[in-house]
Amino acid sequence: MNIKLGVVMDPIQDIHPHKDSTLAMLLAAQQRGWDIHYIEMDDLSILNGVAQAETHTLQVMDDNSQWYKIGEQHNIPLSTLDAILMRKDPPFDREYLYATHILELAERHGSLIINRPQSLRDFNEKLATAWFPNLAPPSLVTRSEREIRDFLAEHEDVILKPLDAMGGSSIFRLRAGDPNAGVIIETLTNHKQPNSQHSYTMVQRFIPEISDGDKRVLMVDGEPIPYALARIPAPGDNRGNLAAGGRGVGVALSERDYEIAAEVGPLLKERGLLFVGLDIIGDYLTEINVTSPTCIRELDREYGLDIAGQLMDTIESKLNL
């Protein structure tokens, strides 16, 4: 079956091939004989109501020194692509939002978008845990300095993070009585900044089990991969994110991990979120990553899996060809 697959991503020359999940997906698609069309954000446009893109054919290699070869350029309606992977990294800013609208036009004309554009807009990766308050730690989302201070007084040890960052960026741990509380809260909420709009901030009770790792549980069409990557913070840090210096250790899913996945999975499936990463610390769901979840390559190497291949099989099963 000659499937045409588009991928919207950050510049491919800048990725880290040994751990890049998008590259794993493209290798799996190429292995199946699919045609790959490479797209960057600047390549997307709308002409007279038709979503289109300047694409380039792409060949990929599992080689850390040379992992791609750009081919011919094509100017095409996006709807001529059978499926499109939206793999642009956050932040989810205005430009990302506009890109989802362009991709939704292609979806309306028959392309399968992974993940569904409407759901990318609906599921902020931090706010999405509010759909499952019974699974999440005590949490607050607010622009109010007073509410943050009240939450801190109640729980005494909390994590603060912005709603639109990734990779552990701008995450703070704050304890009751910390003399830096004021400046941390002001920094995240944009208080004290002249002519600046206040920003919503998420505050969660600190989970001590972070020392055992922030587990990334990958979900394909609502079903969990049976192993997770526990991202363990570097000494002296509270963030398990690999981009923040954490180290990844493969672990089998626990009974609690399966319980969380079973409760979250049906909603993901219903909303067309085919590839998702749940972040679980201890017994708690802390984030639902829908934009560009990672950790495929690490888990594949450690456990002999083919997660990207499983995703490609799922995509093929959903195409009406």
PDB file of C-alpha atoms in Angstrom:
ATOM      1  CA  MET A   1       0.000   0.000   0.000  1.00  0.00           C
ATOM      2  CA  ASN A   2       1.565   3.293  -1.139  1.00  0.00           C
ATOM      3  CA  ILE A   3       0.816   5.571   1.790  1.00  0.00           C
ATOM      4  CA  LYS A   4       1.850   9.224   1.654  1.00  0.00           C
ATOM      5  CA  LEU A   5       2.944  10.419   5.076  1.00  0.00           C
ATOM      6  CA  GLY A   6       3.649  14.033   5.955  1.00  0.00           C
ATOM      7  CA  VAL A   7       5.589  15.118   9.014  1.00  0.00           C
ATOM      8  CA  VAL A   8       5.525  18.621  10.475  1.00  0.00           C
ATOM      9  CA  MET A   9       8.572  18.990  12.701  1.00  0.00           C
ATOM     10  CA  ASP A  10      11.411  21.207  13.834  1.00  0.00           C
ATOM     11  CA  PRO A  11      14.413  21.321  11.460  1.00  0.00           C
ATOM     12  CA  ILE A  12      15.560  17.740  11.029  1.00  0.00           C
ATOM     13  CA  GLN A  13      19.223  18.752  10.946  1.00  0.00           C
ATOM     14  CA  ASP A  14      18.937  19.866  14.588  1.00  0.00           C
ATOM     15  CA  ILE A  15      17.548  16.671  16.130  1.00  0.00           C
ATOM     16  CA  HIS A  16      19.508  14.156  18.221  1.00  0.00           C
ATOM     17  CA  PRO A  17      19.047  11.036  16.073  1.00  0.00           C
ATOM     18  CA  HIS A  18      20.011   8.470  18.706  1.00  0.00           C
ATOM     19  CA  LYS A  19      17.043   9.469  20.859  1.00  0.00           C
ATOM     20  CA  ASP A  20      14.619  11.228  18.531  1.00  0.00           C
ATOM     21  CA  SER A  21      11.145   9.662  18.523  1.00  0.00           C
ATOM     22  CA  THR A  22      10.086  11.400  15.313  1.00  0.00           C
ATOM     23  CA  LEU A  23      13.030   9.815  13.498  1.00  0.00           C
ATOM     24  CA  ALA A  24      11.947   6.429  14.868  1.00  0.00           C
ATOM     25  CA  MET A  25       8.492   7.002  13.378  1.00  0.00           C
ATOM     26  CA  LEU A  26       9.914   7.997  10.005  1.00  0.00           C
ATOM     27  CA  LEU A  27      12.220   4.962   9.928  1.00  0.00           C
ATOM     28  CA  ALA A  28       9.216   2.723  10.625  1.00  0.00           C
ATOM     29  CA  ALA A  29       7.188   4.399   7.866  1.00  0.00           C
ATOM     30  CA  GLN A  30      10.043   4.117   5.378  1.00  0.00           C
ATOM     31  CA  GLN A  31      10.497   0.439   6.247  1.00  0.00           C
ATOM     32  CA  ARG A  32       6.883  -0.055   5.159  1.00  0.00           C
ATOM     33  CA  GLY A  33       7.548   1.606   1.809  1.00  0.00           C
ATOM     34  CA  TRP A  34       5.624   4.776   2.592  1.00  0.00           C
ATOM     35  CA  ASP A  35       6.439   8.058   0.858  1.00  0.00           C
ATOM     36  CA  ILE A  36       7.597  10.656   3.388  1.00  0.00           C
ATOM     37  CA  HIS A  37       6.988  14.384   2.920  1.00  0.00           C
ATOM     38  CA  TYR A  38       9.027  16.646   5.195  1.00  0.00           C
ATOM     39  CA  ILE A  39       7.383  19.908   6.330  1.00  0.00           C
ATOM     40  CA  GLU A  40       8.507  22.716   8.607  1.00  0.00           C
ATOM     41  CA  MET A  41       6.162  25.306  10.098  1.00  0.00           C
ATOM     42  CA  ASP A  42       7.203  27.923   7.536  1.00  0.00           C
ATOM     43  CA  ASP A  43       6.065  25.576   4.760  1.00  0.00           C
ATOM     44  CA  LEU A  44       2.383  25.556   5.795  1.00  0.00           C
ATOM     45  CA  SER A  45      -0.125  27.917   4.189  1.00  0.00           C
ATOM     46  CA  ILE A  46      -3.760  28.358   3.140  1.00  0.00           C
ATOM     47  CA  LEU A  47      -4.675  29.380  -0.402  1.00  0.00           C
ATOM     48  CA  ASN A  48      -8.336  30.185  -1.088  1.00  0.00           C
ATOM     49  CA  GLY A  49      -9.431  27.979   1.788  1.00  0.00           C
ATOM     50  CA  VAL A  50      -7.177  25.058   0.864  1.00  0.00           C
ATOM     51  CA  ALA A  51      -4.506  23.950   3.318  1.00  0.00           C
ATOM     52  CA  GLN A  52      -1.272  23.378   1.472  1.00  0.00           C
ATOM     53  CA  ALA A  53       2.451  23.009   2.018  1.00  0.00           C
ATOM     54  CA  GLU A  54       5.797  23.204   0.320  1.00  0.00           C
ATOM     55  CA  THR A  55       7.094  19.725   1.091  1.00  0.00           C
ATOM     56  CA  HIS A  56      10.282  17.833   0.351  1.00  0.00           C
ATOM     57  CA  THR A  57      10.570  14.115  -0.091  1.00  0.00           C
ATOM     58  CA  LEU A  58      12.682  12.637   2.664  1.00  0.00           C
ATOM     59  CA  GLN A  59      14.903   9.620   3.085  1.00  0.00           C
ATOM     60  CA  VAL A  60      15.975   8.696   6.623  1.00  0.00           C
ATOM     61  CA  MET A  61      18.803   6.526   7.936  1.00  0.00           C
ATOM     62  CA  ASP A  62      19.490   5.029  11.340  1.00  0.00           C
ATOM     63  CA  ASP A  63      22.899   6.664  11.429  1.00  0.00           C
ATOM     64  CA  ASN A  64      24.006   9.174  14.044  1.00  0.00           C
ATOM     65  CA  SER A  65      26.326  10.958  11.610  1.00  0.00           C
ATOM     66  CA  GLN A  66      23.985  11.148   8.603  1.00  0.00           C
ATOM     67  CA  TRP A  67      20.326  10.492   9.353  1.00  0.00           C
ATOM     68  CA  TYR A  68      18.477  12.219   6.532  1.00  0.00           C
ATOM     69  CA  LYS A  69      18.551  13.165   2.874  1.00  0.00           C
ATOM     70  CA  ILE A  70      16.262  15.858   1.507  1.00  0.00           C
ATOM     71  CA  GLY A  71      14.785  15.183  -1.925  1.00  0.00           C
ATOM     72  CA  GLU A  72      12.471  16.828  -4.415  1.00  0.00           C
ATOM     73  CA  GLN A  73      10.295  19.793  -3.566  1.00  0.00           C
ATOM     74  CA  HIS A  74       6.523  19.604  -4.033  1.00  0.00           C
ATOM     75  CA  ASN A  75       3.818  22.223  -3.587  1.00  0.00           C
ATOM     76  CA  ILE A  76       0.716  20.241  -2.698  1.00  0.00           C
ATOM     77  CA  PRO A  77      -2.640  20.448  -0.946  1.00  0.00           C
ATOM     78  CA  LEU A  78      -2.167  18.776   2.420  1.00  0.00           C
ATOM     79  CA  SER A  79      -5.237  16.640   1.759  1.00  0.00           C
ATOM     80  CA  THR A  80      -3.234  14.697  -0.850  1.00  0.00           C
ATOM     81  CA  LEU A  81      -1.295  13.214   2.075  1.00  0.00           C
ATOM     82  CA  ASP A  82      -2.946  10.184   3.648  1.00  0.00           C
ATOM     83  CA  ALA A  83      -1.626  10.950   7.126  1.00  0.00           C
ATOM     84  CA  ILE A  84       0.326  13.773   8.760  1.00  0.00           C
ATOM     85  CA  LEU A  85       2.383  13.564  11.936  1.00  0.00           C
ATOM     86  CA  MET A  86       2.285  16.832  13.879  1.00  0.00           C
ATOM     87  CA  ARG A  87       5.604  16.614  15.727  1.00  0.00           C
ATOM     88  CA  LYS A  88       6.521  20.262  16.271  1.00  0.00           C
ATOM     89  CA  ASP A  89       7.907  20.686  19.780  1.00  0.00           C
ATOM     90  CA  PRO A  90       6.297  23.128  22.221  1.00  0.00           C
ATOM     91  CA  PRO A  91       5.928  25.873  23.225  1.00  0.00           C
ATOM     92  CA  PHE A  92       2.269  25.823  22.237  1.00  0.00           C
ATOM     93  CA  ASP A  93       2.256  29.465  21.183  1.00  0.00           C
ATOM     94  CA  ARG A  94       0.136  31.407  18.698  1.00  0.00           C
ATOM     95  CA  GLU A  95       2.073  30.044  15.725  1.00  0.00           C
ATOM     96  CA  TYR A  96       1.514  26.479  16.882  1.00  0.00           C
ATOM     97  CA  LEU A  97      -2.178  27.283  17.341  1.00  0.00           C
ATOM     98  CA  TYR A  98      -2.434  28.635  13.797  1.00  0.00           C
ATOM     99  CA  ALA A  99      -0.717  25.508  12.461  1.00  0.00           C
ATOM    100  CA  THR A 100      -3.396  23.330  14.080  1.00  0.00           C
ATOM    101  CA  HIS A 101      -6.063  25.310  12.231  1.00  0.00           C
ATOM    102  CA  ILE A 102      -4.262  24.722   8.938  1.00  0.00           C
ATOM    103  CA  LEU A 103      -3.963  21.014   9.684  1.00  0.00           C
ATOM    104  CA  GLU A 104      -7.643  20.848  10.614  1.00  0.00           C
ATOM    105  CA  LEU A 105      -8.535  22.013   7.109  1.00  0.00           C
ATOM    106  CA  ALA A 106      -6.541  19.069   5.747  1.00  0.00           C
ATOM    107  CA  GLU A 107      -8.319  16.767   8.189  1.00  0.00           C
ATOM    108  CA  ARG A 108     -11.699  17.951   6.941  1.00  0.00           C
ATOM    109  CA  HIS A 109     -10.643  16.943   3.438  1.00  0.00           C
ATOM    110  CA  GLY A 110      -9.631  13.435   4.416  1.00  0.00           C
ATOM    111  CA  SER A 111      -6.115  13.452   5.869  1.00  0.00           C
ATOM    112  CA  LEU A 112      -5.528  11.662   9.167  1.00  0.00           C
ATOM    113  CA  ILE A 113      -3.665  14.001  11.523  1.00  0.00           C
ATOM    114  CA  ILE A 114      -1.683  12.547  14.409  1.00  0.00           C
ATOM    115  CA  ASN A 115      -2.604  13.931  16.858  1.00  0.00           C
ATOM    116  CA  ARG A 116      -6.010  15.408  15.986  1.00  0.00           C
ATOM    117  CA  PRO A 117      -5.704  19.222  15.710  1.00  0.00           C
ATOM    118  CA  GLN A 118      -8.781  19.997  17.807  1.00  0.00           C
ATOM    119  CA  SER A 119      -7.483  17.766  20.585  1.00  0.00           C
ATOM    120  CA  LEU A 120      -4.054  19.403  20.454  1.00  0.00           C
ATOM    121  CA  ARG A 121      -5.855  22.657  21.205  1.00  0.00           C
ATOM    122  CA  ASP A 122      -8.085  21.152  23.889  1.00  0.00           C
ATOM    123  CA  PHE A 123      -5.416  19.248  25.805  1.00  0.00           C
ATOM    124  CA  ASN A 124      -2.870  21.569  27.320  1.00  0.00           C
ATOM    125  CA  GLU A 125      -0.280  19.133  28.618  1.00  0.00           C
ATOM    126  CA  LYS A 126      -0.460  20.428  32.188  1.00  0.00           C
ATOM    127  CA  LEU A 127      -4.139  21.383  32.330  1.00  0.00           C
ATOM    128  CA  ALA A 128      -5.286  18.027  30.925  1.00  0.00           C
ATOM    129  CA  THR A 129      -4.739  16.395  34.308  1.00  0.00           C
ATOM    130  CA  ALA A 130      -7.730  18.420  35.545  1.00  0.00           C
ATOM    131  CA  TRP A 131      -9.900  15.958  33.622  1.00  0.00           C
ATOM    132  CA  PHE A 132      -8.708  13.318  36.082  1.00  0.00           C
ATOM    133  CA  PRO A 133      -8.516  14.967  39.523  1.00  0.00           C
ATOM    134  CA  ASN A 134      -8.718  11.584  41.239  1.00  0.00           C
ATOM    135  CA  LEU A 135      -5.449  10.564  39.520  1.00  0.00           C
ATOM    136  CA  ALA A 136      -3.509  13.807  39.959  1.00  0.00           C
ATOM    137  CA  PRO A 137      -1.778  15.217  43.037  1.00  0.00           C
ATOM    138  CA  PRO A 138      -3.414  18.202  44.774  1.00  0.00           C
ATOM    139  CA  SER A 139      -3.146  20.915  42.130  1.00  0.00           C
ATOM    140  CA  LEU A 140      -3.895  24.574  41.543  1.00  0.00           C
ATOM    141  CA  VAL A 141      -3.935  26.626  38.340  1.00  0.00           C
ATOM    142  CA  THR A 142      -4.148  30.365  38.895  1.00  0.00           C
ATOM    143  CA  ARG A 143      -2.771  33.822  38.106  1.00  0.00           C
ATOM    144  CA  SER A 144      -3.256  34.908  41.727  1.00  0.00           C
ATOM    145  CA  GLU A 145      -0.230  35.312  43.987  1.00  0.00           C
ATOM    146  CA  ARG A 146      -2.496  35.067  47.043  1.00  0.00           C
ATOM    147  CA  GLU A 147      -3.951  31.723  45.937  1.00  0.00           C
ATOM    148  CA  ILE A 148      -0.471  30.328  45.325  1.00  0.00           C
ATOM    149  CA  ARG A 149       0.662  31.438  48.769  1.00  0.00           C
ATOM    150  CA  ASP A 150      -2.439  29.869  50.353  1.00  0.00           C
ATOM    151  CA  PHE A 151      -1.774  26.586  48.514  1.00  0.00           C
ATOM    152  CA  LEU A 152       1.855  26.662  49.625  1.00  0.00           C
ATOM    153  CA  ALA A 153       0.805  27.273  53.242  1.00  0.00           C
ATOM    154  CA  GLU A 154      -1.543  24.271  53.072  1.00  0.00           C
ATOM    155  CA  HIS A 155       0.852  21.798  51.420  1.00  0.00           C
ATOM    156  CA  GLU A 156       4.211  23.263  52.567  1.00  0.00           C
ATOM    157  CA  ASP A 157       6.218  21.746  49.683  1.00  0.00           C
ATOM    158  CA  VAL A 158       5.101  22.382  46.091  1.00  0.00           C
ATOM    159  CA  ILE A 159       6.196  22.429  42.450  1.00  0.00           C
ATOM    160  CA  LEU A 160       5.407  25.450  40.269  1.00  0.00           C
ATOM    161  CA  LYS A 161       5.521  25.334  36.468  1.00  0.00           C
ATOM    162  CA  PRO A 162       4.324  27.379  33.476  1.00  0.00           C
ATOM    163  CA  LEU A 163       1.626  25.926  31.248  1.00  0.00           C
ATOM    164  CA  ASP A 164       3.424  26.254  27.917  1.00  0.00           C
ATOM    165  CA  ALA A 165       7.006  25.019  28.426  1.00  0.00           C
ATOM    166  CA  MET A 166       8.684  21.642  27.967  1.00  0.00           C
ATOM    167  CA  GLY A 167      11.760  19.710  29.006  1.00  0.00           C
ATOM    168  CA  GLY A 168      11.671  20.857  32.610  1.00  0.00           C
ATOM    169  CA  SER A 169      12.025  24.522  31.689  1.00  0.00           C
ATOM    170  CA  SER A 170      11.111  27.071  34.397  1.00  0.00           C
ATOM    171  CA  ILE A 171      10.038  24.464  36.967  1.00  0.00           C
ATOM    172  CA  PHE A 172      10.561  25.490  40.596  1.00  0.00           C
ATOM    173  CA  ARG A 173      10.308  23.634  43.898  1.00  0.00           C
ATOM    174  CA  LEU A 174       9.109  25.903  46.697  1.00  0.00           C
ATOM    175  CA  ARG A 175       8.878  25.147  50.417  1.00  0.00           C
ATOM    176  CA  ALA A 176       6.988  27.101  53.068  1.00  0.00           C
ATOM    177  CA  GLY A 177       9.198  29.817  54.488  1.00  0.00           C
ATOM    178  CA  ASP A 178      11.473  30.017  51.449  1.00  0.00           C
ATOM    179  CA  PRO A 179      12.701  33.632  51.227  1.00  0.00           C
ATOM    180  CA  ASN A 180      12.642  33.323  47.411  1.00  0.00           C
ATOM    181  CA  ALA A 181       8.882  32.615  47.337  1.00  0.00           C
ATOM    182  CA  GLY A 182       7.959  36.126  46.255  1.00  0.00           C
ATOM    183  CA  VAL A 183      10.337  36.367  43.315  1.00  0.00           C
ATOM    184  CA  ILE A 184       9.530  32.828  42.099  1.00  0.00           C
ATOM    185  CA  ILE A 185       5.790  33.487  42.138  1.00  0.00           C
ATOM    186  CA  GLU A 186       6.217  36.891  40.520  1.00  0.00           C
ATOM    187  CA  THR A 187       8.452  35.421  37.797  1.00  0.00           C
ATOM    188  CA  LEU A 188       5.999  32.678  36.815  1.00  0.00           C
ATOM    189  CA  THR A 189       2.840  34.787  37.012  1.00  0.00           C
ATOM    190  CA  ASN A 190       4.401  37.950  35.518  1.00  0.00           C
ATOM    191  CA  HIS A 191       3.375  39.981  38.563  1.00  0.00           C
ATOM    192  CA  LYS A 192       5.432  43.137  39.084  1.00  0.00           C
ATOM    193  CA  GLN A 193       6.144  43.355  35.339  1.00  0.00           C
ATOM    194  CA  PRO A 194       5.031  46.758  33.996  1.00  0.00           C
ATOM    195  CA  ASN A 195       2.304  46.580  31.344  1.00  0.00           C
ATOM    196  CA  SER A 196       2.446  42.767  31.411  1.00  0.00           C
ATOM    197  CA  GLN A 197      -0.540  40.451  31.467  1.00  0.00           C
ATOM    198  CA  HIS A 198      -0.493  38.007  34.346  1.00  0.00           C
ATOM    199  CA  SER A 199       0.187  34.375  33.435  1.00  0.00           C
ATOM    200  CA  TYR A 200      -1.539  31.228  34.636  1.00  0.00           C
ATOM    201  CA  THR A 201       0.741  28.931  36.612  1.00  0.00           C
ATOM    202  CA  MET A 202       0.293  25.326  37.752  1.00  0.00           C
ATOM    203  CA  VAL A 203       1.132  24.448  41.341  1.00  0.00           C
ATOM    204  CA  GLN A 204       1.203  20.815  42.489  1.00  0.00           C
ATOM    205  CA  ARG A 205       2.032  19.270  45.828  1.00  0.00           C
ATOM    206  CA  PHE A 206       5.586  17.954  45.733  1.00  0.00           C
ATOM    207  CA  ILE A 207       5.755  14.173  45.273  1.00  0.00           C
ATOM    208  CA  PRO A 208       8.788  12.696  47.077  1.00  0.00           C
ATOM    209  CA  GLU A 209       8.750   9.635  44.824  1.00  0.00           C
ATOM    210  CA  ILE A 210      10.345  11.794  42.127  1.00  0.00           C
ATOM    211  CA  SER A 211      13.609  10.366  43.481  1.00  0.00           C
ATOM    212  CA  ASP A 212      12.548   7.048  41.911  1.00  0.00           C
ATOM    213  CA  GLY A 213      11.861   8.744  38.594  1.00  0.00           C
ATOM    214  CA  ASP A 214       9.246  10.603  36.582  1.00  0.00           C
ATOM    215  CA  LYS A 215       7.855   7.755  34.489  1.00  0.00           C
ATOM    216  CA  ARG A 216       6.950   8.350  30.846  1.00  0.00           C
ATOM    217  CA  VAL A 217       4.225   5.875  29.901  1.00  0.00           C
ATOM    218  CA  LEU A 218       3.614   5.820  26.145  1.00  0.00           C
ATOM    219  CA  MET A 219       0.084   5.237  24.875  1.00  0.00           C
ATOM    220  CA  VAL A 220      -0.756   4.084  21.340  1.00  0.00           C
ATOM    221  CA  ASP A 221      -4.444   4.538  20.484  1.00  0.00           C
ATOM    222  CA  GLY A 222      -5.387   4.466  24.161  1.00  0.00           C
ATOM    223  CA  GLU A 223      -3.338   1.400  25.102  1.00  0.00           C
ATOM    224  CA  PRO A 224      -0.125   1.526  27.163  1.00  0.00           C
ATOM    225  CA  ILE A 225       3.254   0.198  26.115  1.00  0.00           C
ATOM    226  CA  PRO A 226       4.119  -2.296  28.920  1.00  0.00           C
ATOM    227  CA  TYR A 227       7.394  -0.553  29.814  1.00  0.00           C
ATOM    228  CA  ALA A 228       8.087   3.038  30.835  1.00  0.00           C
ATOM    229  CA  LEU A 229      11.166   5.214  30.970  1.00  0.00           C
ATOM    230  CA  ALA A 230      11.710   6.413  34.540  1.00  0.00           C
ATOM    231  CA  ARG A 231      13.556   9.711  34.262  1.00  0.00           C
ATOM    232  CA  ILE A 232      15.579  10.113  37.440  1.00  0.00           C
ATOM    233  CA  PRO A 233      16.711  13.611  38.473  1.00  0.00           C
ATOM    234  CA  ALA A 234      20.373  14.490  38.505  1.00  0.00           C
ATOM    235  CA  PRO A 235      21.875  14.976  41.984  1.00  0.00           C
ATOM    236  CA  GLY A 236      20.684  18.246  43.483  1.00  0.00           C
ATOM    237  CA  ASP A 237      17.817  18.645  40.995  1.00  0.00           C
ATOM    238  CA  ASN A 238      14.078  17.979  41.291  1.00  0.00           C
ATOM    239  CA  ARG A 239      13.411  17.536  37.571  1.00  0.00           C
ATOM    240  CA  GLY A 240      13.517  14.150  35.914  1.00  0.00           C
ATOM    241  CA  ASN A 241      13.350  15.537  32.373  1.00  0.00           C
ATOM    242  CA  LEU A 242      16.151  14.184  30.198  1.00  0.00           C
ATOM    243  CA  ALA A 243      16.593  17.667  28.734  1.00  0.00           C
ATOM    244  CA  ALA A 244      17.257  18.913  32.272  1.00  0.00           C
ATOM    245  CA  GLY A 245      19.977  16.346  32.984  1.00  0.00           C
ATOM    246  CA  GLY A 246      17.890  13.425  34.222  1.00  0.00           C
ATOM    247  CA  ARG A 247      18.861   9.874  33.327  1.00  0.00           C
ATOM    248  CA  GLY A 248      16.453   7.344  31.870  1.00  0.00           C
ATOM    249  CA  VAL A 249      15.939   3.875  33.346  1.00  0.00           C
ATOM    250  CA  GLY A 250      13.528   1.377  31.828  1.00  0.00           C
ATOM    251  CA  VAL A 251      10.917  -0.121  34.165  1.00  0.00           C
ATOM    252  CA  ALA A 252       7.938  -2.415  33.754  1.00  0.00           C
ATOM    253  CA  LEU A 253       4.595  -0.732  34.353  1.00  0.00           C
ATOM    254  CA  SER A 254       3.256  -1.093  37.876  1.00  0.00           C
ATOM    255  CA  GLU A 255      -0.291  -2.033  38.768  1.00  0.00           C
ATOM    256  CA  ARG A 256      -0.967   1.637  39.507  1.00  0.00           C
ATOM    257  CA  ASP A 257       0.448   2.676  36.116  1.00  0.00           C
ATOM    258  CA  TYR A 258      -1.990   0.302  34.417  1.00  0.00           C
ATOM    259  CA  GLU A 259      -4.868   1.683  36.494  1.00  0.00           C
ATOM    260  CA  ILE A 260      -4.054   5.226  35.401  1.00  0.00           C
ATOM    261  CA  ALA A 261      -3.651   4.194  31.754  1.00  0.00           C
ATOM    262  CA  ALA A 262      -6.956   2.312  31.821  1.00  0.00           C
ATOM    263  CA  GLU A 263      -8.815   5.380  33.084  1.00  0.00           C
ATOM    264  CA  VAL A 264      -7.164   7.878  30.740  1.00  0.00           C
ATOM    265  CA  GLY A 265      -6.977   5.663  27.632  1.00  0.00           C
ATOM    266  CA  PRO A 266     -10.642   5.735  26.532  1.00  0.00           C
ATOM    267  CA  LEU A 267     -10.730   9.548  26.463  1.00  0.00           C
ATOM    268  CA  LEU A 268      -7.492   9.670  24.455  1.00  0.00           C
ATOM    269  CA  LYS A 269      -8.923   7.206  21.942  1.00  0.00           C
ATOM    270  CA  GLU A 270     -12.204   9.104  21.719  1.00  0.00           C
ATOM    271  CA  ARG A 271     -10.367  12.382  21.039  1.00  0.00           C
ATOM    272  CA  GLY A 272      -8.117  11.022  18.296  1.00  0.00           C
ATOM    273  CA  LEU A 273      -4.936  11.230  20.366  1.00  0.00           C
ATOM    274  CA  LEU A 274      -3.107   8.258  18.863  1.00  0.00           C
ATOM    275  CA  PHE A 275       0.285   8.828  20.442  1.00  0.00           C
ATOM    276  CA  VAL A 276       0.489  10.234  23.959  1.00  0.00           C
ATOM    277  CA  GLY A 277       2.949  10.226  26.834  1.00  0.00           C
ATOM    278  CA  LEU A 278       1.604  10.063  30.386  1.00  0.00           C
ATOM    279  CA  ASP A 279       3.902  11.408  33.092  1.00  0.00           C
ATOM    280  CA  ILE A 280       3.498   9.501  36.357  1.00  0.00           C
ATOM    281  CA  ILE A 281       5.352  10.168  39.611  1.00  0.00           C
ATOM    282  CA  GLY A 282       4.674   7.682  42.372  1.00  0.00           C
ATOM    283  CA  ASP A 283       0.924   7.057  42.284  1.00  0.00           C
ATOM    284  CA  TYR A 284       0.036  10.313  40.528  1.00  0.00           C
ATOM    285  CA  LEU A 285      -0.589  11.479  36.975  1.00  0.00           C
ATOM    286  CA  THR A 286       1.235  14.798  36.579  1.00  0.00           C
ATOM    287  CA  GLU A 287       1.017  15.566  32.829  1.00  0.00           C
ATOM    288  CA  ILE A 288      -0.558  14.270  29.614  1.00  0.00           C
ATOM    289  CA  ASN A 289       1.862  14.953  26.746  1.00  0.00           C
ATOM    290  CA  VAL A 290       0.109  15.173  23.369  1.00  0.00           C
ATOM    291  CA  THR A 291       2.311  17.410  21.190  1.00  0.00           C
ATOM    292  CA  SER A 292       5.554  15.497  20.624  1.00  0.00           C
ATOM    293  CA  PRO A 293       5.990  12.717  23.221  1.00  0.00           C
ATOM    294  CA  THR A 294       9.427  11.124  23.320  1.00  0.00           C
ATOM    295  CA  CYS A 295      11.260   8.068  24.745  1.00  0.00           C
ATOM    296  CA  ILE A 296      10.526   5.638  21.887  1.00  0.00           C
ATOM    297  CA  ARG A 297      14.163   4.946  21.058  1.00  0.00           C
ATOM    298  CA  GLU A 298      15.278   4.415  24.640  1.00  0.00           C
ATOM    299  CA  LEU A 299      12.531   1.855  25.310  1.00  0.00           C
ATOM    300  CA  ASP A 300      13.021   0.134  21.953  1.00  0.00           C
ATOM    301  CA  ARG A 301      16.717  -0.354  22.671  1.00  0.00           C
ATOM    302  CA  GLU A 302      16.264  -1.610  26.215  1.00  0.00           C
ATOM    303  CA  TYR A 303      13.372  -3.998  25.611  1.00  0.00           C
ATOM    304  CA  GLY A 304      13.592  -4.909  21.919  1.00  0.00           C
ATOM    305  CA  LEU A 305      10.318  -3.130  21.151  1.00  0.00           C
ATOM    306  CA  ASP A 306       9.073  -1.487  17.960  1.00  0.00           C
ATOM    307  CA  ILE A 307       6.838   1.251  19.327  1.00  0.00           C
ATOM    308  CA  ALA A 308       6.985   3.387  16.180  1.00  0.00           C
ATOM    309  CA  GLY A 309       6.108   0.326  14.101  1.00  0.00           C
ATOM    310  CA  GLN A 310       3.100  -0.294  16.327  1.00  0.00           C
ATOM    311  CA  LEU A 311       2.029   3.305  15.780  1.00  0.00           C
ATOM    312  CA  MET A 312       2.428   3.019  11.992  1.00  0.00           C
ATOM    313  CA  ASP A 313       0.307  -0.163  12.005  1.00  0.00           C
ATOM    314  CA  THR A 314      -2.362   1.704  13.957  1.00  0.00           C
ATOM    315  CA  ILE A 315      -2.279   4.604  11.495  1.00  0.00           C
ATOM    316  CA  GLU A 316      -2.589   2.227   8.536  1.00  0.00           C
ATOM    317  CA  SER A 317      -5.563   0.487  10.139  1.00  0.00           C
ATOM    318  CA  LYS A 318      -7.384   3.827  10.365  1.00  0.00           C
ATOM    319  CA  LEU A 319      -6.845   4.880   6.745  1.00  0.00           C
ATOM    320  CA  ASN A 320      -9.663   4.271   4.299  1.00  0.00           C
ATOM    321  CA  LEU A 321      -7.539   3.244   1.317  1.00  0.00           C
TER     322      LEU A 321
END
